[in-house]
């Protein structure tokens, strides 16, 4: 089957129940890029990439569109296979993995629909039919944080991420004490600074709360900074934004300075490279989440299919933007969190059939 045409849409996602507040800013609306690939057999596959604004990572909505506009023409007529298209994409445009990811995901969807198999089968097979989610609690006061922790535990979440990096280490400590003070047995806690803290700040924070079993997620900006923390904290360190590609994941696993990952499918280039990340992390028994920066049902489904293939004992969960998005692309099969867990789609491909009338006219088509 060959790639017959590619259409790219941009769609505004208002942040409902927001704003979403993290150290990098307060998000009220985000622009997602949706890719529709049509095969010469008439089947269609969808992909998506939605940066969390222009500062969470070196990625932004206009960059995704520009990258896709650069890439798409070179893919027409190619075998509609992720490996074949991936090689072509890397020869047509350097970097821009978050744009390439949308193509990769759409090809897995198209392949699955053509073979009549769900994407998780193409990734090696789901290890369970339902996976845990986790909830990210925005930066807020200690009291509001405690109430949010109690609310989310009542909703069934077994893993919680608290956003820190408010600029005052003592306030961050108070927030984490308040969260831990109401944490139910068996619920895990991560504190995510989203690269905002210095090494001295995280050393001070760790020293203030040695009794709290919390993992620090991406406290500092670079791997060199987090490497320098090794052996200086009372707490494990998870890497997220700094693991920008498979080679970096390989390197940090080899060095042994990483206690876990917050992995984003689009950051490393899509489902194809995520297979390598999954298998390397498993080889070193390093836990990982499988989610993405933002986006609707299409990227959500891709993350859930991939997350279902991660060893359960090493899986930190899949975060979804769904609680902040008004409507599903697929109103019947949209990806939902129920009791803190997500059903793995069983339909062919991603299992999502978007109502594309929501997206308006394509930004471009080839
Ligand atoms: C909580 N997330 C998965 C959603 C936002 O994109 C940020 C991200 C994180 O872990 O930093
Ligand atoms: Mg993170």
mmCIF file of N, CA and C in Angstrom, residues 9-11 34 46 298 329 354-362:
data_model
loop_
_atom_site.group_PDB
_atom_site.id
_atom_site.type_symbol
_atom_site.label_atom_id
_atom_site.label_comp_id
_atom_site.label_asym_id
_atom_site.label_seq_id
_atom_site.Cartn_x
_atom_site.Cartn_y
_atom_site.Cartn_z
ATOM 1 N N UNK A 9 -4.255 19.481 9.248
ATOM 2 C CA UNK A 9 -5.191 20.438 9.838
ATOM 3 C C UNK A 9 -4.563 21.056 11.084
ATOM 4 N N UNK A 10 -4.929 22.277 11.404
ATOM 5 C CA UNK A 10 -4.605 22.842 12.714
ATOM 6 C C UNK A 10 -5.923 23.174 13.408
ATOM 7 N N UNK A 11 -5.957 22.830 14.694
ATOM 8 C CA UNK A 11 -7.222 22.899 15.428
ATOM 9 C C UNK A 11 -6.942 23.483 16.813
ATOM 10 N N UNK A 34 -3.048 18.040 13.127
ATOM 11 C CA UNK A 34 -3.600 16.708 12.855
ATOM 12 C C UNK A 34 -3.219 16.312 11.437
ATOM 13 N N UNK A 46 -4.695 8.542 10.959
ATOM 14 C CA UNK A 46 -4.587 9.867 11.588
ATOM 15 C C UNK A 46 -3.425 9.906 12.581
ATOM 16 N N UNK A 298 -6.534 11.457 19.194
ATOM 17 C CA UNK A 298 -5.602 10.709 18.326
ATOM 18 C C UNK A 298 -4.282 10.454 19.049
ATOM 19 N N UNK A 329 -12.697 14.046 19.480
ATOM 20 C CA UNK A 329 -12.690 14.024 18.014
ATOM 21 C C UNK A 329 -13.651 12.931 17.538
ATOM 22 N N UNK A 354 -12.068 10.128 13.712
ATOM 23 C CA UNK A 354 -12.407 11.526 14.015
ATOM 24 C C UNK A 354 -13.507 12.059 13.091
ATOM 25 N N UNK A 355 -14.381 12.885 13.663
ATOM 26 C CA UNK A 355 -15.315 13.673 12.853
ATOM 27 C C UNK A 355 -14.518 14.879 12.360
ATOM 28 N N UNK A 356 -13.979 14.781 11.140
ATOM 29 C CA UNK A 356 -13.032 15.798 10.683
ATOM 30 C C UNK A 356 -13.708 17.138 10.374
ATOM 31 N N UNK A 357 -15.042 17.155 10.425
ATOM 32 C CA UNK A 357 -15.722 18.442 10.212
ATOM 33 C C UNK A 357 -15.376 19.419 11.340
ATOM 34 N N UNK A 358 -14.916 18.858 12.483
ATOM 35 C CA UNK A 358 -14.533 19.732 13.607
ATOM 36 C C UNK A 358 -13.302 20.563 13.254
ATOM 37 N N UNK A 359 -12.503 20.064 12.298
ATOM 38 C CA UNK A 359 -11.170 20.644 12.105
ATOM 39 C C UNK A 359 -11.139 21.747 11.043
ATOM 40 N N UNK A 360 -12.295 21.924 10.337
ATOM 41 C CA UNK A 360 -12.289 22.945 9.293
ATOM 42 C C UNK A 360 -11.503 22.497 8.074
ATOM 43 N N UNK A 361 -11.101 23.476 7.262
ATOM 44 C CA UNK A 361 -10.384 23.156 6.016
ATOM 45 C C UNK A 361 -8.932 22.815 6.361
ATOM 46 N N UNK A 362 -8.297 21.923 5.607
ATOM 47 C CA UNK A 362 -6.892 21.606 5.875
ATOM 48 C C UNK A 362 -6.018 22.854 5.764
#
